[in-house]
Amino acid sequence: HQERARYEPTAGPGFAQPEDYVTSWRLQHELRPGRCTATDFNFETPTTSLLSSLESKIRQGGNTSLELYDYPGEYLRRDEGEREVRLRLEQEEAAHILIQGASYCRAFTPGSRFELTDHDRRDQNGTYLITSVTHSAQEGGFYSGIGGTQEATYDNTFTAIPYSVPFRPPRITPKPVVYGSQTAIVVGPSGEEIYTDKYGRVKVQFHWDRLGQYNEKSSCWIRVSQPWAGKGWGAIWIPRIGQEVIVDFLEGDPDRPIITGRVYNANQMPPYELPGQQTKSAIKTYSSKGGGGFNELRFEDKKGSEQIFLHAQGRMDVRVRGDSFETIGGERHLIIERDQFELVKKHQHLQVKGDRNERVGGTVSLDVGMDLHQKVGSHFALAAEQAIHLKAGISLVIESGTNLSLKVGGNFISLTPGGIFIQGTLVNINTGGSPGSGAGAHPSSPKDPKEADTARPGERAEMPPPPRPPKPETYSPMASALRQAAHNGTPFCDT
């Protein structure tokens, strides 16, 4: 380590020097950006701005208007961004001034410092950090037959920067880049069929991975592209273990994979045989765990056989908060294997323009809270295998325009416009006896239906605050003129 070195441009070569000199000194200035800015995006804090900016303390050649802007900054927190920006700015500052020199100083090594003295320009005397050294030496020799000798020589060339400027090596090592997309297999713990986290991310094993064990340790969590993604709403399809997915990489960065699609393969075939059923489009799921069931929404587009098929493996809930309209051009068939419950909280209107046929295998109970009106355009027939009981709390009126008959066996009473006719084996008037009685009406109350399942609505997503560009401390003459014109409302030119 050599602490001091004199500047002596006339010093000769060789080892036989009373001291080591610096023989060449060339100062080089380079215009570098006066500000460094970077930003990135963290999906776990999407509304937090990660914009970080730092202005250089070096003022040279109007560099305050020059900015180095980097995206993605490859960081996830603001403090990480501030550190990254500071390092990038120090890299630029380290390159703005460079010393290229030559010397006989054999102790010069990269990373060491020395103090330069006796330079013609006093501002050049000071402490410097050596960033590179190239050594050149030649061993002394003896010329046979002549008797002469050659003296050993040594010199070097070096680069240095002022010691007051922090040294940061330039970013010259390129980061690996993944060109294009890859496919991989979704993996997870043994015994699981679906493995995900709260963000819907999954883990995969790439085909080139020779060390992975097709388990939850094969990769990091990878985000999955969805057809729609809102705040508590959208579409969600979580890739399942064993499925083949397409993996892309943001900015080609291998540390930022994202799943953009899914593909079938020979082990994971489509739900319908192709190309024979190529007109079918469907969403078909698979019951988990264990399988054996599915939910499906299928579209058949074959000309003349168009169909929409809906299958629910278990319960199906439909909730319409407004009106529901249904128009069927042909027939409608409904089969319910067990019970049907229906509740109309206001009015119900039913029109049948043709015939209506109903058959009830058990009992029909009808409970009307107010009036019951029935009108028949032609005949009204009512038959009971055992008894019919009509009871009115106040009055019972049976009216006929032509004939009213009461008949039991061969006995009858007939009421006509021409008179009343009584025919009986024996007619008794005020001779005792008693009226018949009926069981009365006791309709059963219907059971209340259960409500369909419900869900909460999503929310409106919050937008991140707009980034604000850094305000420069100084302006070029043109920028100053435009800024003043905008402030005063002065037009740029007269028209």
XYZ file of C-alpha atoms in Angstrom:
495
model
C 0.000 0.000 0.000
C 1.410 3.394 -1.015
C -0.101 6.358 0.826
C 1.474 9.154 -1.271
C 2.674 9.517 -4.831
C 4.420 12.518 -6.397
C 3.501 13.718 -9.828
C 6.672 13.711 -11.919
C 5.999 13.549 -15.662
C 9.746 13.635 -16.526
C 10.728 10.605 -14.440
C 12.455 7.889 -16.476
C 11.635 4.201 -16.538
C 13.214 1.463 -14.506
C 13.453 0.142 -10.992
C 16.354 2.358 -10.047
C 14.192 5.292 -8.984
C 14.652 7.051 -5.665
C 10.843 6.850 -5.244
C 7.755 5.796 -7.175
C 6.232 8.561 -9.277
C 3.005 9.213 -11.129
C 4.175 10.084 -14.618
C 0.882 10.681 -16.457
C -2.361 12.238 -15.226
C -5.408 12.850 -17.390
C -8.681 14.119 -15.951
C -11.862 13.072 -17.769
C -15.344 14.480 -17.094
C -18.478 12.725 -18.296
C -21.989 14.179 -18.352
C -24.216 11.973 -16.204
C -27.893 12.287 -15.161
C -28.610 14.667 -12.316
C -31.525 12.648 -10.976
C -32.333 8.987 -10.601
C -35.942 7.792 -10.349
C -37.417 4.310 -10.149
C -40.759 2.746 -9.439
C -42.401 -0.654 -9.304
C -45.692 -2.338 -8.408
C -46.493 -4.630 -5.505
C -49.797 -6.484 -5.937
C -50.079 -6.893 -2.163
C -50.112 -3.089 -1.725
C -51.579 -1.954 -5.064
C -52.548 1.574 -3.977
C -49.162 2.373 -2.457
C -46.881 4.369 -4.731
C -43.380 2.914 -4.882
C -41.964 5.897 -6.762
C -38.537 6.849 -5.391
C -36.424 9.736 -6.666
C -33.121 11.297 -5.631
C -31.240 14.297 -7.033
C -27.480 14.306 -7.424
C -25.328 16.758 -5.513
C -23.068 17.095 -8.541
C -23.860 20.079 -10.776
C -22.254 19.883 -14.170
C -23.255 20.794 -17.709
C -26.944 21.257 -16.931
C -27.288 17.689 -15.719
C -30.148 18.665 -13.388
C -32.516 18.376 -16.361
C -31.297 14.857 -17.159
C -33.006 11.962 -15.408
C -32.415 8.228 -15.274
C -35.836 6.569 -14.957
C -36.090 2.825 -14.373
C -39.117 0.536 -14.383
C -39.417 -2.045 -13.032
C -37.119 -1.052 -10.212
C -37.229 -4.648 -8.914
C -38.248 -3.859 -5.357
C -41.446 -4.278 -3.326
C -41.214 -1.615 -0.598
C -40.559 2.120 -0.587
C -37.483 1.788 1.633
C -36.060 -0.771 -0.775
C -36.711 1.654 -3.618
C -34.945 4.497 -1.844
C -31.900 2.302 -1.313
C -31.986 1.147 -4.939
C -32.228 4.713 -6.239
C -29.380 5.853 -4.010
C -27.134 3.057 -5.314
C -28.042 3.830 -8.927
C -27.313 7.514 -8.405
C -23.957 6.720 -6.789
C -23.124 4.562 -9.806
C -23.773 7.530 -12.064
C -21.826 9.905 -9.818
C -18.870 7.527 -9.702
C -18.647 7.687 -13.503
C -18.892 11.457 -13.908
C -15.180 12.020 -13.199
C -12.389 9.593 -14.055
C -8.619 9.779 -13.774
C -6.502 7.903 -16.305
C -2.849 7.805 -15.348
C 0.477 6.008 -15.538
C 3.056 5.483 -12.824
C 5.956 3.492 -11.459
C 4.066 2.900 -8.218
C 4.421 -0.820 -7.713
C 2.131 -0.830 -4.655
C -0.918 0.394 -6.572
C -3.798 -2.082 -6.280
C -7.521 -1.739 -7.070
C -9.478 -0.642 -4.031
C -6.558 1.132 -2.361
C -6.205 4.872 -2.014
C -3.310 7.278 -2.354
C -2.627 10.985 -2.041
C -1.333 12.792 -5.122
C 1.161 15.604 -4.502
C 3.169 18.122 -6.515
C 0.753 18.368 -9.450
C 0.972 21.542 -11.496
C -2.713 22.153 -10.843
C -3.227 22.392 -7.145
C -6.873 21.353 -7.431
C -5.640 17.957 -8.639
C -3.695 17.261 -5.482
C -5.786 15.137 -3.163
C -6.818 11.630 -2.199
C -7.973 9.181 -4.866
C -9.393 5.667 -4.976
C -7.809 3.293 -7.472
C -10.433 1.424 -9.492
C -8.171 -0.533 -11.867
C -4.457 -1.176 -12.481
C -2.637 -2.731 -15.424
C 0.925 -3.763 -14.549
C 3.750 -4.058 -17.096
C 7.222 -5.382 -16.174
C 10.243 -6.653 -18.052
C 12.965 -8.720 -16.497
C 16.580 -7.587 -16.925
C 18.892 -9.656 -19.150
C 22.450 -10.194 -20.395
C 23.441 -10.037 -24.077
C 25.900 -12.881 -24.720
C 28.896 -12.175 -26.901
C 28.616 -8.440 -26.444
C 28.952 -8.130 -22.741
C 25.971 -5.791 -22.430
C 23.105 -5.944 -19.945
C 19.471 -4.827 -20.030
C 17.982 -3.161 -16.966
C 14.702 -4.454 -15.556
C 11.778 -2.074 -16.067
C 8.314 -1.646 -14.582
C 5.393 0.694 -15.118
C 1.608 0.614 -14.925
C -1.527 2.361 -16.073
C -4.409 2.949 -13.708
C -7.797 4.542 -13.321
C -9.003 6.346 -10.222
C -11.787 8.524 -8.873
C -11.781 11.137 -6.113
C -11.924 9.428 -2.740
C -14.816 11.667 -1.713
C -17.029 10.050 -4.367
C -18.488 6.687 -3.239
C -17.449 3.951 -5.629
C -20.171 1.817 -7.093
C -19.265 -0.663 -9.822
C -21.205 -0.178 -13.048
C -24.169 -2.448 -13.729
C -22.690 -4.402 -16.587
C -23.711 -7.946 -15.639
C -26.993 -8.647 -17.441
C -29.749 -10.376 -15.524
C -30.931 -13.642 -17.087
C -33.932 -13.164 -19.339
C -36.596 -15.732 -20.183
C -37.632 -15.351 -23.800
C -41.205 -16.412 -24.431
C -43.539 -18.596 -22.402
C -43.146 -22.040 -20.880
C -45.537 -24.704 -19.679
C -45.430 -26.377 -16.287
C -47.417 -28.794 -14.126
C -49.406 -27.553 -11.120
C -48.189 -29.207 -7.924
C -49.031 -29.336 -4.241
C -48.848 -31.465 -1.100
C -49.502 -35.182 -1.317
C -53.166 -36.083 -0.958
C -54.438 -32.673 -2.088
C -56.295 -31.904 -5.305
C -56.265 -28.106 -4.972
C -53.449 -26.096 -3.375
C -53.698 -22.311 -3.280
C -53.388 -19.243 -1.045
C -55.641 -16.242 -0.374
C -54.635 -14.623 -3.678
C -55.517 -17.691 -5.739
C -51.854 -18.395 -6.456
C -50.548 -21.891 -7.144
C -47.201 -23.650 -7.372
C -45.774 -25.449 -10.391
C -42.906 -27.619 -11.484
C -41.206 -26.767 -14.755
C -40.267 -29.500 -17.201
C -36.572 -28.577 -16.976
C -36.519 -28.931 -13.186
C -34.424 -32.011 -12.339
C -34.508 -31.546 -8.566
C -38.186 -30.844 -7.952
C -40.334 -33.520 -6.327
C -43.708 -32.382 -7.719
C -44.782 -31.029 -4.343
C -45.417 -27.689 -2.646
C -41.673 -26.955 -2.597
C -41.188 -27.057 -6.367
C -41.630 -23.305 -6.901
C -42.676 -20.040 -5.337
C -46.313 -18.956 -5.290
C -47.303 -17.846 -8.807
C -50.167 -15.485 -9.611
C -52.837 -16.717 -12.026
C -54.392 -14.605 -14.754
C -58.203 -14.661 -14.599
C -60.796 -13.609 -17.206
C -62.013 -10.856 -14.856
C -60.629 -9.525 -11.578
C -62.417 -6.917 -9.452
C -62.634 -6.065 -5.774
C -64.658 -8.967 -4.449
C -66.066 -9.736 -7.913
C -64.910 -11.155 -11.218
C -64.101 -14.692 -12.361
C -62.030 -17.255 -10.500
C -60.686 -20.542 -11.870
C -57.955 -22.043 -9.711
C -55.659 -24.442 -11.578
C -55.694 -27.842 -9.925
C -52.848 -30.184 -9.148
C -51.777 -32.113 -12.237
C -53.020 -29.597 -14.784
C -50.641 -28.138 -17.363
C -50.472 -24.348 -17.374
C -48.772 -21.684 -19.489
C -46.278 -19.583 -17.535
C -45.094 -16.202 -18.753
C -42.552 -13.892 -17.116
C -43.091 -10.175 -16.537
C -40.433 -8.206 -18.409
C -38.786 -11.586 -19.097
C -37.755 -11.694 -15.428
C -37.398 -15.306 -14.197
C -38.172 -14.045 -10.678
C -41.607 -12.784 -11.784
C -43.584 -15.668 -13.286
C -47.306 -15.412 -13.971
C -49.731 -18.069 -15.234
C -51.545 -16.855 -18.341
C -53.377 -19.958 -19.550
C -54.055 -23.696 -19.337
C -53.692 -26.419 -21.967
C -54.844 -30.014 -22.399
C -52.412 -32.868 -22.912
C -52.596 -36.644 -23.378
C -53.086 -37.104 -19.631
C -55.568 -34.243 -19.268
C -57.963 -34.597 -22.204
C -60.974 -32.379 -23.058
C -64.368 -33.315 -21.535
C -65.778 -34.328 -24.935
C -64.334 -36.537 -27.621
C -62.928 -34.507 -30.469
C -63.315 -33.839 -33.306
C -66.611 -35.742 -33.187
C -68.204 -33.309 -30.719
C -66.454 -30.188 -31.914
C -69.640 -28.087 -31.833
C -69.856 -28.352 -28.037
C -68.530 -25.601 -25.769
C -68.687 -26.111 -22.041
C -67.620 -25.241 -18.538
C -67.373 -28.550 -16.704
C -66.018 -28.934 -13.186
C -64.897 -31.900 -11.109
C -66.062 -32.647 -7.561
C -63.257 -32.397 -5.023
C -62.125 -34.337 -3.164
C -62.603 -37.736 -4.688
C -64.420 -36.869 -7.885
C -67.507 -38.750 -9.020
C -69.535 -35.595 -9.608
C -69.501 -32.404 -11.635
C -71.214 -29.118 -12.360
C -71.587 -28.153 -16.000
C -72.786 -25.439 -18.328
C -72.703 -26.704 -21.911
C -73.544 -25.130 -25.259
C -74.353 -27.242 -28.308
C -74.059 -25.256 -31.538
C -74.751 -28.044 -34.024
C -77.205 -26.720 -36.599
C -80.695 -27.977 -35.811
C -79.636 -29.415 -32.424
C -78.731 -26.233 -30.565
C -78.926 -26.701 -26.808
C -77.932 -25.141 -23.499
C -77.367 -27.774 -20.823
C -77.083 -26.985 -17.118
C -76.174 -29.622 -14.542
C -75.841 -29.134 -10.785
C -74.334 -32.048 -8.910
C -75.850 -30.988 -5.604
C -77.795 -27.914 -4.635
C -78.630 -25.175 -7.125
C -79.506 -21.671 -5.942
C -80.895 -18.912 -8.169
C -81.533 -15.464 -6.711
C -83.065 -12.669 -8.822
C -83.252 -9.336 -6.982
C -85.358 -7.694 -9.671
C -87.789 -9.097 -12.234
C -87.453 -12.428 -13.996
C -88.926 -13.053 -17.432
C -89.098 -16.410 -19.177
C -90.541 -17.105 -22.618
C -90.679 -20.659 -23.960
C -91.522 -21.198 -27.600
C -92.362 -24.888 -27.212
C -93.126 -27.177 -24.300
C -91.878 -27.076 -20.749
C -91.418 -30.225 -18.684
C -90.679 -30.156 -14.954
C -89.979 -33.243 -12.839
C -89.417 -32.880 -9.087
C -88.391 -36.098 -7.355
C -89.369 -34.921 -3.870
C -91.279 -31.873 -2.540
C -91.970 -28.475 -4.093
C -92.355 -25.322 -1.996
C -93.471 -22.012 -3.472
C -94.207 -18.663 -1.838
C -95.759 -15.646 -3.592
C -95.678 -12.677 -1.228
C -98.140 -10.569 -3.251
C -100.356 -11.588 -6.164
C -100.282 -14.548 -8.519
C -101.830 -14.502 -11.975
C -102.201 -17.663 -14.049
C -103.741 -17.986 -17.507
C -104.255 -21.288 -19.333
C -105.675 -20.721 -22.815
C -106.201 -24.419 -23.482
C -107.016 -27.290 -21.145
C -105.634 -27.679 -17.657
C -105.341 -31.174 -16.226
C -104.244 -31.801 -12.662
C -103.983 -35.046 -10.723
C -103.190 -35.191 -7.026
C -102.439 -38.553 -5.513
C -103.009 -37.375 -1.952
C -105.026 -34.576 -0.388
C -105.596 -31.085 -1.773
C -105.866 -28.339 0.844
C -106.990 -24.853 -0.150
C -107.223 -22.093 2.449
C -108.589 -18.765 1.139
C -108.345 -15.798 3.475
C -111.120 -13.778 1.814
C -113.398 -14.591 -1.150
C -113.275 -17.509 -3.559
C -114.805 -16.942 -6.973
C -115.171 -19.671 -9.581
C -116.898 -19.263 -12.927
C -117.390 -22.060 -15.449
C -118.412 -21.318 -19.021
C -120.206 -24.620 -19.589
C -120.605 -27.572 -17.212
C -119.360 -27.865 -13.624
C -119.137 -31.417 -12.303
C -118.097 -32.342 -8.782
C -117.899 -35.966 -7.627
C -116.816 -37.517 -4.345
C -116.589 -41.222 -3.647
C -117.876 -40.702 -0.093
C -119.217 -37.314 1.044
C -119.487 -33.668 0.035
C -120.018 -31.140 2.816
C -121.055 -27.540 2.094
C -121.276 -25.204 5.091
C -121.896 -21.464 5.232
C -121.570 -19.371 8.355
C -124.506 -17.117 7.447
C -126.315 -18.189 4.323
C -126.086 -20.756 1.580
C -127.758 -19.968 -1.713
C -128.132 -22.500 -4.499
C -129.744 -20.967 -7.563
C -130.635 -22.494 -10.918
C -132.274 -20.879 -13.899
C -134.253 -23.948 -15.000
C -134.117 -26.896 -12.636
C -132.745 -27.701 -9.193
C -132.939 -31.305 -8.050
C -132.107 -33.104 -4.839
C -132.028 -36.877 -5.298
C -131.363 -39.786 -2.982
C -132.059 -43.242 -4.437
C -135.521 -43.127 -6.059
C -136.621 -40.103 -4.009
C -136.163 -36.531 -5.227
C -137.251 -32.934 -4.898
C -137.347 -30.964 -8.123
C -137.647 -27.187 -8.277
C -138.625 -25.707 -11.637
C -140.186 -22.426 -12.793
C -143.483 -24.360 -13.019
C -143.490 -25.544 -9.399
C -141.958 -27.810 -6.766
C -142.257 -31.561 -7.224
C -141.646 -34.021 -4.413
C -141.493 -37.730 -5.104
C -140.689 -40.246 -2.370
C -141.571 -43.634 -1.014
C -142.728 -41.861 2.125
C -142.881 -38.110 2.640
C -142.716 -37.020 6.298
C -143.261 -33.417 7.323
C -142.625 -32.312 10.937
C -142.343 -35.871 12.114
C -138.943 -35.708 13.810
C -135.711 -36.999 12.318
C -132.421 -35.108 12.161
C -130.220 -33.476 9.496
C -127.017 -35.050 8.288
C -123.597 -33.643 9.189
C -120.232 -33.418 7.502
C -116.645 -33.500 8.693
C -116.122 -29.806 7.971
C -113.224 -28.158 6.134
C -109.792 -28.463 7.731
C -107.157 -27.512 5.095
C -103.528 -28.135 5.972
C -101.183 -25.138 6.098
C -98.397 -25.108 3.510
C -94.778 -25.223 4.634
C -92.577 -22.200 4.046
C -90.002 -22.549 1.281
C -86.307 -22.042 1.982
C -84.532 -19.053 0.475
C -81.849 -19.389 -2.153
C -78.267 -18.838 -1.139
C -77.036 -15.280 -1.335
C -73.702 -13.541 -1.758
C -72.244 -10.141 -1.043
C -71.641 -7.659 -3.860
C -68.121 -6.605 -4.723
C -66.660 -3.162 -4.210
C -65.249 -0.457 -6.398
C -61.492 -0.702 -6.594
C -59.423 2.174 -5.282
C -57.080 3.723 -7.794
C -53.501 4.451 -6.756
C -52.561 8.121 -6.534
C -51.178 9.542 -9.783
C -47.391 9.761 -9.797
C -45.987 13.239 -9.474
C -42.851 13.933 -11.473
C -40.039 15.469 -9.430
C -39.889 19.228 -9.550
C -36.530 20.385 -10.920
C -34.651 22.973 -8.928
C -33.352 24.758 -12.031
C -34.795 25.223 -15.519
C -33.223 25.733 -18.903
C -33.815 29.174 -20.500
C -36.471 27.765 -22.840
C -38.232 25.916 -20.012
C -38.114 29.048 -17.837
C -39.725 31.116 -20.603
C -42.514 28.576 -21.114
C -43.087 28.285 -17.370
C -43.349 32.065 -16.997
C -45.734 32.272 -19.966
C -47.988 29.647 -18.417
C -47.959 31.464 -15.088
C -48.867 34.834 -16.652
C -51.321 33.455 -19.212
C -49.175 34.831 -22.041
C -49.559 33.082 -25.435
C -46.493 31.476 -26.956
C -46.901 33.498 -30.134
C -49.187 36.229 -31.480
C -51.793 35.266 -34.048
